[in-house]
CSV table of C-alpha atoms and ligand atoms in Angstrom, one decimal:
chain,number,residue,atom,x,y,z
D,16,MET,CA,-13.3,21.8,4.9
D,17,LYS,CA,-10.9,21.9,1.9
D,18,VAL,CA,-8.9,18.9,1.5
D,19,LEU,CA,-5.9,17.9,-0.9
D,20,VAL,CA,-5.1,14.5,-2.0
D,21,ILE,CA,-1.4,14.0,-3.5
D,22,GLY,CA,-0.8,11.6,-6.2
D,23,GLY,CA,-2.8,10.2,-9.2
D,24,GLY,CA,-3.3,6.6,-8.8
D,25,GLY,CA,-6.2,4.1,-7.5
D,26,ARG,CA,-5.4,4.9,-4.0
D,27,GLU,CA,-5.7,8.3,-4.5
D,28,HIS,CA,-9.1,8.0,-6.1
D,29,ALA,CA,-10.4,5.8,-3.2
D,30,LEU,CA,-8.8,8.5,-0.7
D,31,CYS,CA,-11.0,11.2,-2.6
D,32,TRP,CA,-14.1,9.3,-2.8
D,33,ALA,CA,-13.7,8.5,1.0
D,34,LEU,CA,-13.2,11.9,1.9
D,35,GLY,CA,-15.8,13.0,-0.5
D,36,ARG,CA,-18.5,11.1,1.5
D,37,ASN,CA,-17.7,12.9,4.8
D,38,PRO,CA,-20.2,15.7,5.2
D,39,GLU,CA,-17.8,18.3,6.8
D,40,VAL,CA,-15.8,18.0,3.5
D,41,GLY,CA,-16.8,20.7,1.2
D,42,ALA,CA,-14.2,20.5,-1.6
D,43,VAL,CA,-11.7,17.8,-2.7
D,44,TYR,CA,-9.0,18.5,-4.8
D,45,CYS,CA,-6.2,16.1,-6.3
D,46,ALA,CA,-3.0,16.8,-7.7
D,47,PRO,CA,-2.3,15.7,-10.3
D,48,GLY,CA,-5.3,13.3,-10.1
D,49,ASN,CA,-6.4,11.2,-13.4
D,50,ALA,CA,-9.2,11.2,-15.6
D,51,GLY,CA,-11.6,9.3,-13.2
D,52,ILE,CA,-10.9,11.4,-10.2
D,53,SER,CA,-11.5,14.7,-12.3
D,54,ARG,CA,-15.0,13.5,-13.3
D,55,GLU,CA,-15.9,13.8,-9.6
D,56,PHE,CA,-13.5,16.2,-8.1
D,57,SER,CA,-11.2,19.1,-9.0
D,58,CYS,CA,-7.8,18.0,-10.3
D,59,VAL,CA,-5.0,20.6,-10.0
D,60,ASN,CA,-2.1,20.4,-12.5
D,61,ILE,CA,0.7,19.8,-10.2
D,62,ALA,CA,3.2,16.9,-10.0
D,63,ALA,CA,3.0,14.8,-6.7
D,64,ASP,CA,6.8,15.8,-6.3
D,65,ASP,CA,6.7,19.3,-6.8
D,66,MET,CA,6.7,20.2,-3.1
D,67,ASP,CA,7.1,24.0,-3.6
D,68,GLY,CA,4.4,24.3,-6.4
D,69,LEU,CA,2.1,22.1,-3.9
D,70,ALA,CA,2.7,24.0,-0.8
D,71,LYS,CA,2.2,27.5,-2.2
D,72,TRP,CA,-1.1,26.4,-3.8
D,73,ALA,CA,-2.2,24.8,-0.8
D,74,ALA,CA,-1.4,28.1,1.1
D,75,ARG,CA,-3.2,30.3,-1.3
D,76,GLU,CA,-6.3,28.1,-1.8
D,77,GLY,CA,-6.5,27.7,2.3
D,78,ILE,CA,-6.3,24.0,2.3
D,79,ASP,CA,-7.4,22.4,5.8
D,80,LEU,CA,-5.7,19.2,5.5
D,81,THR,CA,-3.4,17.7,2.8
D,82,VAL,CA,-3.1,14.0,2.5
D,83,PRO,CA,-0.1,12.4,0.4
D,84,GLY,CA,-0.8,9.0,-1.2
D,85,PRO,CA,2.5,7.8,-2.5
D,86,GLU,CA,5.8,7.6,-0.4
D,87,ALA,CA,8.3,9.7,-2.6
D,88,PRO,CA,7.1,13.1,-1.7
D,89,LEU,CA,6.8,12.1,2.1
D,90,VAL,CA,10.6,10.7,2.0
D,91,ALA,CA,11.5,13.9,0.2
D,92,GLY,CA,10.2,15.9,3.2
D,93,LEU,CA,6.6,17.0,2.0
D,94,ALA,CA,5.2,17.1,5.6
D,95,ASP,CA,7.9,19.2,6.9
D,96,ARG,CA,7.8,21.6,4.0
D,97,PHE,CA,3.9,21.9,4.6
D,98,SER,CA,4.1,22.2,8.2
D,99,ARG,CA,6.5,25.2,7.7
D,100,GLU,CA,3.8,26.6,5.8
D,101,GLY,CA,1.5,26.4,8.7
D,102,LEU,CA,-0.5,23.5,6.8
D,103,ARG,CA,-1.9,20.5,8.2
D,104,VAL,CA,-0.7,17.3,6.6
D,105,PHE,CA,-1.7,13.5,7.3
D,106,GLY,CA,1.4,11.8,6.9
D,107,PRO,CA,4.8,11.3,8.5
D,108,ARG,CA,7.7,13.8,8.4
D,109,ARG,CA,10.7,13.1,6.7
D,110,GLU,CA,12.7,11.2,9.2
D,111,ALA,CA,9.6,9.1,10.2
D,112,ALA,CA,9.1,8.1,6.8
D,113,MET,CA,12.4,6.8,6.7
D,114,LEU,CA,10.6,3.5,8.0
D,115,GLU,CA,9.9,3.2,4.4
D,116,GLY,CA,12.9,5.1,2.8
D,117,SER,CA,15.6,2.9,4.1
D,118,LYS,CA,15.3,-0.8,5.0
D,119,HIS,CA,18.2,-0.6,7.0
D,120,PHE,CA,16.8,1.8,9.4
D,121,ALA,CA,13.6,-0.3,9.5
D,122,LYS,CA,15.6,-3.1,10.6
D,123,GLU,CA,17.3,-1.0,13.0
D,124,ILE,CA,14.1,0.1,14.7
D,125,MET,CA,12.2,-3.3,14.5
D,126,GLY,CA,15.7,-4.6,16.1
D,127,GLU,CA,15.2,-1.9,19.1
D,128,ALA,CA,11.5,-2.7,19.3
D,129,GLY,CA,12.1,-6.6,19.2
D,130,VAL,CA,9.7,-6.7,16.1
D,131,PRO,CA,9.7,-10.1,14.8
D,132,THR,CA,11.2,-9.9,11.3
D,133,ALA,CA,13.7,-12.2,9.0
D,134,ARG,CA,17.3,-12.3,10.1
D,135,PHE,CA,19.4,-10.2,7.8
D,136,GLU,CA,23.0,-8.6,7.2
D,137,VAL,CA,23.6,-5.2,5.5
D,138,PHE,CA,26.3,-4.4,3.1
D,139,ASP,CA,27.9,-1.7,1.2
D,140,ASP,CA,30.3,-3.6,-0.6
D,141,PRO,CA,29.3,-6.2,-3.3
D,142,ALA,CA,32.0,-8.6,-2.9
D,143,ARG,CA,31.3,-8.8,1.0
D,144,ALA,CA,27.5,-9.4,0.1
D,145,ARG,CA,28.5,-12.3,-2.3
D,146,ALA,CA,30.9,-13.7,0.3
D,147,TYR,CA,27.9,-13.9,2.7
D,148,ILE,CA,25.7,-15.2,0.3
D,149,SER,CA,28.0,-18.1,-0.6
D,150,LYS,CA,28.4,-19.4,2.8
D,151,GLN,CA,24.4,-19.5,3.6
D,152,GLY,CA,23.4,-22.3,1.2
D,153,ARG,CA,19.4,-21.5,1.3
D,154,PRO,CA,16.9,-19.4,-0.2
D,155,LEU,CA,17.6,-15.6,0.4
D,156,VAL,CA,16.0,-12.3,-0.3
D,157,VAL,CA,18.3,-9.4,-1.5
D,158,LYS,CA,16.6,-6.0,-1.1
D,159,ALA,CA,17.9,-2.3,-2.5
D,160,ASP,CA,18.2,-0.3,1.1
D,161,GLY,CA,16.0,3.0,-0.4
D,162,LEU,CA,13.1,3.6,-2.3
D,163,ALA,CA,12.7,1.6,-5.6
D,164,ALA,CA,9.4,2.0,-6.6
D,165,GLY,CA,8.3,-1.4,-5.1
D,166,LYS,CA,10.8,-3.1,-7.3
D,167,GLY,CA,14.2,-3.3,-5.4
D,168,VAL,CA,13.3,-7.0,-3.8
D,169,VAL,CA,14.4,-10.1,-5.2
D,170,VAL,CA,13.6,-13.2,-3.9
D,171,CYS,CA,16.2,-16.0,-4.7
D,172,ALA,CA,16.3,-19.6,-4.7
D,173,THR,CA,19.8,-20.3,-5.4
D,174,GLU,CA,23.4,-18.6,-4.8
D,175,ALA,CA,23.8,-17.6,-8.3
D,176,GLU,CA,20.2,-15.8,-8.4
D,177,ALA,CA,21.5,-13.9,-5.2
D,178,SER,CA,24.6,-13.0,-6.5
D,179,HIS,CA,23.0,-12.0,-9.7
D,180,ALA,CA,20.6,-9.5,-7.5
D,181,VAL,CA,23.9,-8.2,-5.8
D,182,GLU,CA,25.0,-7.2,-9.5
D,183,GLU,CA,21.8,-5.6,-10.6
D,184,ILE,CA,21.3,-3.3,-7.5
D,185,MET,CA,24.9,-2.6,-6.7
D,186,GLU,CA,27.0,-2.7,-9.7
D,187,ILE,CA,24.3,-2.2,-12.7
D,188,LYS,CA,22.6,0.4,-10.2
D,189,ALA,CA,19.1,-0.8,-11.5
D,190,PHE,CA,17.4,1.4,-8.8
D,191,GLY,CA,19.9,4.0,-8.7
D,192,ASP,CA,21.2,5.4,-5.6
D,193,ALA,CA,18.6,3.2,-3.6
D,194,GLY,CA,21.1,0.2,-4.3
D,195,ARG,CA,24.2,1.8,-2.7
D,196,ARG,CA,23.6,-0.7,0.3
D,197,VAL,CA,21.8,-3.9,0.2
D,198,ILE,CA,20.0,-6.2,2.8
D,199,VAL,CA,20.3,-9.7,2.4
D,200,GLU,CA,17.8,-11.6,4.4
D,201,GLU,CA,16.7,-15.0,5.3
D,202,PHE,CA,13.6,-16.3,3.0
D,203,LEU,CA,10.3,-16.5,5.0
D,204,GLU,CA,7.5,-18.8,4.2
D,205,GLY,CA,3.7,-18.5,4.7
D,206,GLU,CA,0.7,-16.3,3.3
D,207,GLU,CA,1.1,-12.6,3.2
D,208,ALA,CA,-1.1,-10.0,4.5
D,209,THR,CA,-1.2,-6.1,5.2
D,210,VAL,CA,-2.2,-4.3,8.2
D,211,MET,CA,-2.4,-0.6,8.2
D,212,ALA,CA,-2.7,1.6,11.2
D,213,PHE,CA,-3.7,5.4,11.8
D,214,CYS,CA,-0.9,6.7,14.0
D,215,ASP,CA,0.2,9.6,16.1
D,216,GLY,CA,3.0,9.6,18.3
D,217,ASP,CA,2.4,6.6,20.8
D,218,TYR,CA,-1.0,5.9,19.8
D,219,ALA,CA,-2.2,3.6,17.0
D,220,ALA,CA,-5.8,2.3,15.4
D,221,LEU,CA,-5.4,-0.6,13.5
D,222,MET,CA,-7.4,-0.8,10.2
D,223,GLN,CA,-9.0,-4.1,9.1
D,224,PRO,CA,-6.6,-6.5,7.5
D,225,VAL,CA,-6.3,-6.9,3.9
D,226,GLN,CA,-4.6,-9.4,1.5
D,227,ASP,CA,-2.9,-8.1,-1.6
D,228,HIS,CA,-2.0,-10.0,-4.7
D,229,LYS,CA,1.4,-9.1,-5.7
D,230,ARG,CA,2.3,-11.5,-8.7
D,231,ALA,CA,1.0,-10.5,-12.3
D,232,TYR,CA,-0.7,-14.0,-13.0
D,233,ASP,CA,-3.1,-16.3,-11.8
D,234,GLY,CA,-1.9,-18.7,-8.7
D,235,ASP,CA,0.8,-16.2,-7.7
D,236,ASN,CA,2.6,-17.0,-10.7
D,237,GLY,CA,4.7,-14.2,-13.0
D,238,PRO,CA,6.5,-11.2,-12.0
D,239,ASN,CA,6.1,-9.0,-8.9
D,240,THR,CA,3.8,-5.9,-9.5
D,241,GLY,CA,2.4,-3.3,-7.4
D,242,GLY,CA,-0.6,-5.3,-6.6
D,243,MET,CA,-3.0,-6.8,-8.8
D,244,GLY,CA,-6.0,-6.9,-6.4
D,245,ALA,CA,-7.0,-7.1,-2.8
D,246,TYR,CA,-9.6,-8.1,-0.4
D,247,SER,CA,-10.6,-7.4,3.1
D,248,PRO,CA,-11.3,-8.9,5.7
D,249,VAL,CA,-8.8,-11.7,5.8
D,250,PRO,CA,-9.8,-15.1,7.5
D,251,ALA,CA,-6.1,-15.7,8.0
D,252,VAL,CA,-5.7,-12.7,10.0
D,253,GLY,CA,-8.2,-13.1,13.1
D,254,SER,CA,-8.3,-11.2,16.5
D,255,GLU,CA,-5.1,-13.0,17.8
D,256,ILE,CA,-2.9,-11.9,15.3
D,257,LEU,CA,-4.4,-8.5,14.9
D,258,ASP,CA,-3.4,-8.3,18.9
D,259,ILE,CA,0.2,-9.3,17.8
D,260,VAL,CA,0.4,-6.6,15.2
D,261,SER,CA,-0.8,-4.1,17.4
D,262,ASN,CA,1.3,-5.1,20.8
D,263,ARG,CA,4.6,-6.5,19.4
D,264,VAL,CA,5.0,-4.6,16.1
D,265,ILE,CA,3.0,-1.3,15.6
D,266,SER,CA,3.1,0.0,19.4
D,267,PRO,CA,6.8,-1.0,20.1
D,268,VAL,CA,8.0,0.8,16.7
D,269,LEU,CA,6.2,3.8,17.6
D,270,GLY,CA,7.7,3.6,20.9
D,271,ALA,CA,11.1,2.9,19.5
D,272,MET,CA,10.5,5.9,17.0
D,273,LEU,CA,9.8,8.2,20.2
D,274,LYS,CA,12.7,7.1,22.0
D,275,ARG,CA,15.2,8.7,19.3
D,276,GLY,CA,12.8,11.8,19.3
D,277,ILE,CA,10.9,10.8,16.1
D,278,ARG,CA,7.1,11.3,16.4
D,279,TYR,CA,5.2,9.0,13.8
D,280,SER,CA,2.2,10.6,12.4
D,281,GLY,CA,0.1,9.3,9.8
D,282,VAL,CA,-0.6,5.5,8.2
D,283,LEU,CA,1.9,2.8,9.1
D,284,TYR,CA,1.6,-0.1,6.9
D,285,ALA,CA,3.2,-3.2,8.0
D,286,GLY,CA,3.5,-6.0,5.2
D,287,LEU,CA,3.5,-9.5,6.9
D,288,MET,CA,4.4,-12.7,6.5
D,289,LEU,CA,2.2,-15.2,8.3
D,290,THR,CA,4.9,-18.0,9.2
D,291,ARG,CA,4.5,-20.9,11.5
D,292,ASN,CA,5.7,-18.8,14.1
D,293,GLY,CA,3.4,-16.1,13.8
D,294,PRO,CA,3.4,-13.0,11.8
D,295,PHE,CA,6.9,-11.6,10.7
D,296,VAL,CA,7.4,-8.0,9.2
D,297,LEU,CA,8.5,-8.0,5.9
D,298,GLU,CA,8.4,-4.3,5.4
D,299,PHE,CA,7.2,-1.0,6.6
D,300,ASN,CA,5.6,1.5,4.1
D,301,ALA,CA,4.7,5.0,5.3
D,302,ARG,CA,1.5,5.5,3.8
D,303,PHE,CA,-1.7,3.8,2.7
D,304,GLY,CA,-1.3,0.5,0.3
D,305,ASP,CA,-2.2,0.4,-3.4
D,306,PRO,CA,-4.6,-1.3,-3.8
D,307,GLU,CA,-5.1,-2.1,-0.3
D,308,THR,CA,-6.9,1.5,0.3
D,309,GLN,CA,-9.3,0.5,-2.3
D,310,VAL,CA,-10.8,-2.3,-0.3
D,311,VAL,CA,-10.4,-0.8,3.4
D,312,LEU,CA,-11.9,2.5,2.8
D,313,PRO,CA,-15.4,1.2,1.7
D,314,ARG,CA,-15.5,-0.7,4.9
D,315,LEU,CA,-14.7,2.5,7.1
D,316,GLU,CA,-17.7,3.7,8.7
D,317,THR,CA,-16.2,6.5,10.6
D,318,SER,CA,-15.4,10.1,8.7
D,319,ILE,CA,-11.8,9.6,7.5
D,320,ALA,CA,-11.5,13.1,7.4
D,321,ASP,CA,-12.2,13.5,11.3
D,322,ILE,CA,-9.9,10.4,11.8
D,323,MET,CA,-7.0,12.3,10.1
D,324,LEU,CA,-7.6,15.7,11.4
D,325,ALA,CA,-7.6,14.1,14.8
D,326,ALA,CA,-4.1,12.5,14.1
D,327,THR,CA,-2.8,16.0,13.6
D,328,THR,CA,-4.2,17.4,16.7
D,329,GLY,CA,-3.4,14.7,19.1
D,330,GLU,CA,-7.0,13.5,19.6
D,331,LEU,CA,-6.7,10.1,17.8
D,332,PRO,CA,-7.1,8.2,21.0
D,333,ARG,CA,-10.5,9.8,21.7
D,334,ARG,CA,-11.8,8.6,18.4
D,335,ARG,CA,-13.9,5.5,18.1
D,336,ILE,CA,-13.4,4.1,14.7
D,337,GLU,CA,-16.1,1.7,13.2
D,338,TRP,CA,-15.7,-0.8,10.5
D,339,SER,CA,-18.5,-2.4,8.4
D,340,ARG,CA,-18.9,-6.3,8.7
D,341,ARG,CA,-19.1,-6.5,5.0
D,342,ALA,CA,-16.3,-7.6,2.6
D,343,SER,CA,-14.6,-5.8,-0.1
D,344,VAL,CA,-12.9,-6.9,-3.1
D,345,CYS,CA,-10.9,-5.0,-5.7
D,346,VAL,CA,-9.6,-6.4,-9.1
D,347,VAL,CA,-6.9,-4.4,-10.9
D,348,ILE,CA,-7.1,-3.9,-14.9
D,349,ALA,CA,-3.7,-3.7,-16.1
D,350,SER,CA,-2.2,-3.0,-19.5
D,351,GLY,CA,-0.7,-5.8,-21.7
D,352,GLY,CA,2.9,-6.4,-20.7
D,353,TYR,CA,2.8,-4.7,-17.2
D,354,PRO,CA,4.9,-4.8,-15.0
D,355,VAL,CA,7.5,-4.6,-17.7
D,356,ALA,CA,6.8,-2.7,-21.0
D,357,TYR,CA,3.2,-1.6,-22.0
D,358,GLU,CA,1.4,0.8,-24.5
D,359,LYS,CA,-0.2,3.9,-23.2
D,360,GLY,CA,-3.1,6.0,-25.0
D,361,ILE,CA,-5.5,3.0,-25.4
D,362,PRO,CA,-9.2,4.0,-25.3
D,363,ILE,CA,-11.0,2.3,-22.6
D,364,ARG,CA,-14.7,1.1,-23.1
D,365,GLY,CA,-17.4,0.1,-20.6
D,366,LEU,CA,-16.4,2.6,-17.6
D,367,ASP,CA,-20.2,3.5,-17.2
D,368,GLU,CA,-21.8,-0.1,-17.5
D,369,ALA,CA,-19.2,-1.3,-14.9
D,370,ALA,CA,-20.2,1.4,-12.5
D,371,ARG,CA,-24.0,0.7,-13.0
D,372,GLU,CA,-23.3,-2.7,-11.8
D,373,PRO,CA,-24.9,-3.1,-8.2
D,374,GLY,CA,-22.3,-2.6,-5.5
D,375,VAL,CA,-19.5,-1.6,-7.7
D,376,VAL,CA,-17.2,1.4,-7.7
D,377,VAL,CA,-14.5,2.0,-10.5
D,378,PHE,CA,-11.5,3.4,-9.1
D,379,HIS,CA,-9.3,4.8,-11.8
D,380,ALA,CA,-5.4,4.5,-11.8
D,381,GLY,CA,-3.4,4.8,-15.0
D,382,THR,CA,-6.1,6.9,-17.0
D,383,SER,CA,-6.2,10.1,-18.7
D,384,ALA,CA,-8.4,12.2,-20.9
D,385,GLY,CA,-8.3,11.2,-24.7
D,386,PRO,CA,-9.6,12.7,-27.7
D,387,GLY,CA,-13.5,13.4,-27.7
D,388,GLY,CA,-14.3,13.0,-24.5
D,389,SER,CA,-12.7,9.5,-24.2
D,390,ILE,CA,-10.5,7.9,-21.7
D,391,VAL,CA,-7.6,6.4,-22.4
D,392,THR,CA,-4.7,4.2,-20.6
D,393,SER,CA,-1.8,6.0,-19.2
D,394,GLY,CA,-0.2,3.6,-16.9
D,395,GLY,CA,0.2,0.1,-16.2
D,396,ARG,CA,-2.3,-0.4,-13.6
D,397,VAL,CA,-5.2,1.1,-15.2
D,398,LEU,CA,-8.1,0.6,-13.2
D,399,GLY,CA,-9.4,-1.1,-9.9
D,400,ILE,CA,-12.8,-2.5,-10.0
D,401,THR,CA,-13.9,-2.7,-6.4
D,402,ALA,CA,-17.1,-4.1,-4.8
D,403,THR,CA,-18.6,-5.0,-1.2
D,404,GLY,CA,-20.8,-7.6,-0.4
D,405,GLU,CA,-22.1,-9.6,2.7
D,406,SER,CA,-19.2,-12.3,2.0
D,407,ILE,CA,-15.9,-12.3,0.0
D,408,ALA,CA,-17.8,-14.4,-2.5
D,409,ASP,CA,-20.4,-12.2,-3.0
D,410,ALA,CA,-18.0,-9.1,-3.2
D,411,ARG,CA,-16.0,-11.3,-5.7
D,412,ASP,CA,-19.0,-11.9,-7.7
D,413,ALA,CA,-20.0,-8.1,-8.1
D,414,ALA,CA,-16.4,-7.0,-8.7
D,415,TYR,CA,-15.9,-9.6,-11.7
D,416,ARG,CA,-19.2,-8.6,-13.1
D,417,GLY,CA,-18.0,-5.0,-13.0
D,418,VAL,CA,-14.7,-6.2,-14.7
D,419,SER,CA,-16.4,-8.2,-17.5
D,420,ARG,CA,-18.1,-4.8,-18.8
D,421,ILE,CA,-14.6,-3.0,-19.2
D,422,GLN,CA,-12.6,-3.6,-22.6
D,423,PHE,CA,-9.2,-2.1,-24.0
D,424,ASP,CA,-6.8,-3.5,-26.2
D,425,GLY,CA,-4.4,-5.7,-24.2
D,426,ALA,CA,-6.3,-5.5,-20.9
D,427,PHE,CA,-5.7,-8.2,-18.4
D,428,HIS,CA,-6.7,-9.0,-15.0
D,429,ARG,CA,-6.2,-11.7,-12.4
D,430,SER,CA,-9.3,-14.2,-12.1
D,431,ASP,CA,-8.3,-15.3,-8.7
D,432,ILE,CA,-8.7,-12.3,-6.4
D,433,GLY,CA,-9.9,-13.5,-3.2
D,434,LEU,CA,-10.4,-16.9,-3.9
D,435,ARG,CA,-8.1,-18.0,-1.3
D,436,ALA,CA,-10.4,-16.5,1.2
D,437,VAL,CA,-13.5,-18.0,-0.5
D,438,LYS,CA,-12.0,-21.6,-0.1
D,439,ALA,CA,-11.2,-21.1,3.3
D,440,ALA,CA,-14.9,-20.0,4.0
D,441,GLY,CA,-16.0,-23.1,2.4
D,442,ARG,CA,-13.9,-25.3,4.3
D,443,ALA,CA,-14.9,-23.8,7.4
D,444,ALA,CA,-18.8,-24.2,6.5
D,445,THR,CA,-18.1,-28.0,5.9
D,446,ARG,CA,-16.4,-28.7,9.2
D,447,PRO,CA,-18.6,-29.9,11.8
D,448,GLY,CA,-20.0,-26.9,13.8
D,449,GLY,CA,-19.0,-24.7,11.2
D,450,GLY,CA,-21.6,-21.7,10.0
D,451,VAL,CA,-21.9,-20.8,6.5
D,452,GLY,CA,-20.3,-17.5,6.0
T,506,AMP,P1,8.7,-6.0,0.3
T,506,AMP,O1,8.8,-4.7,-0.8
T,506,AMP,O2,10.0,-5.8,1.3
T,506,AMP,O3,7.7,-6.2,1.0
T,506,AMP,O4,9.0,-7.3,-0.7
T,506,AMP,C1,8.3,-7.4,-1.7
T,506,AMP,C2,7.8,-9.0,-1.9
T,506,AMP,O5,9.0,-9.8,-1.7
T,506,AMP,C3,7.0,-9.3,-0.7
T,506,AMP,O6,5.6,-9.0,-0.8
T,506,AMP,C4,7.2,-10.7,-0.7
T,506,AMP,O7,6.3,-11.4,-1.6
T,506,AMP,C5,8.6,-10.8,-0.9
T,506,AMP,N1,9.7,-10.7,0.3
T,506,AMP,C6,10.1,-9.8,0.7
T,506,AMP,N2,10.7,-10.4,1.9
T,506,AMP,C7,10.8,-11.6,1.9
T,506,AMP,C8,11.3,-12.6,2.8
T,506,AMP,N3,11.9,-12.4,4.0
T,506,AMP,N4,10.8,-14.2,2.8
T,506,AMP,C9,10.1,-14.2,1.5
T,506,AMP,N5,9.5,-13.4,0.8
T,506,AMP,C10,9.6,-12.1,0.7
T,507,LIG,N1,0.2,-3.0,-2.4
T,507,LIG,C1,1.6,-2.8,-2.0
T,507,LIG,C2,1.9,-1.5,-1.6
T,507,LIG,O1,1.2,-0.6,-1.5
T,507,LIG,O2,3.1,-1.2,-1.3
């Protein structure tokens, strides 16, 4: 079986890695890929948004399964385009991907499905948004309706901040057309977690929970990023919460979509706030998370190619999906200045030494080939150093041993990835009757 992964980040490296381990997969291609992916798999020089180019290439090569990584091609209709060509895609069609493509649409579906989510109002007119904000007198979150590469959300402590966010999004148009409409919603307090699910129509199989670390610096300080590291499992997300996510979030959403005649097929990503009143949905994504994928896939014991194929043929309910009990941690190494401005083309040292650390896998994100066989930085998030272990503490130790081997000018990483879970395990172990985890 020939598989094509679309994209070129850490998530796509992890997808290629997982697919490449399945015996039924003969060849893994990645378009456009990156320097790390091209060491192990065949990279194809076609951009992730070149739908025609990708569809023609996949048809010519006889690709059996295509797995898009990023949201933009899905929201632009890649799955629709591929299926017109008779090609199999593991990912939602355009109208289903609108669960990520429009926050307003996602809120409407959540309303119909009775999913717990923050109370909100939607505005096309900045003056009305401001009038509403001035009446609230409490922290609010202002969100661009459309796709903004993960940047269109502003958490606002004061009225002035919220009003400024409306200006940025609707008037300065910092996110272009994505900001023609804004959602203003109540601020929710709690710990965040991600639960993704393999979905097909009315059936969903939940993956193991993950916690991402969205802020740039230790202690959840600094600007929001795409994600600076992740771990799985998550002590704060036990089976009770997973049941709620399954029965009150994912299944009802798939049902509400079907009522509108939309079959959701692919990964549905629920970004959750674990509030005192249970899990609330912050957002849906129509794809695998990055870096969530890097920690979930090493724990998957069933063939991912088989799961994805089953989801495209209606056979997902007949698959048993097995997960390892081992823990997994991914630490992102970023370019100095990320997520704002950063240099590219900086040589990276220590890649092989990091990969030789026991239990460590080095996933490349923003890397490209430099002069003389070197590998240089080409993005904000450069590498995801991932490790598994018997516990989060073990996986963390191994991942940070890998991190210590990598050097490039300006490199930085968070040193507290997974620390919250390690502390929670420590507290559980010191309680009477608590085991050692
Ligand atoms: P989103 O892209 O909607 O997940 O938002 C990005 C980040 O903004 C989330 O990961 C949260 O940290 C924060 N956020 C979004 N919505 C809310 C909310 N209603 N209350 C508190 N924080 C939020
Ligand atoms: N790590 C957050 C995301 O993939 O959207």
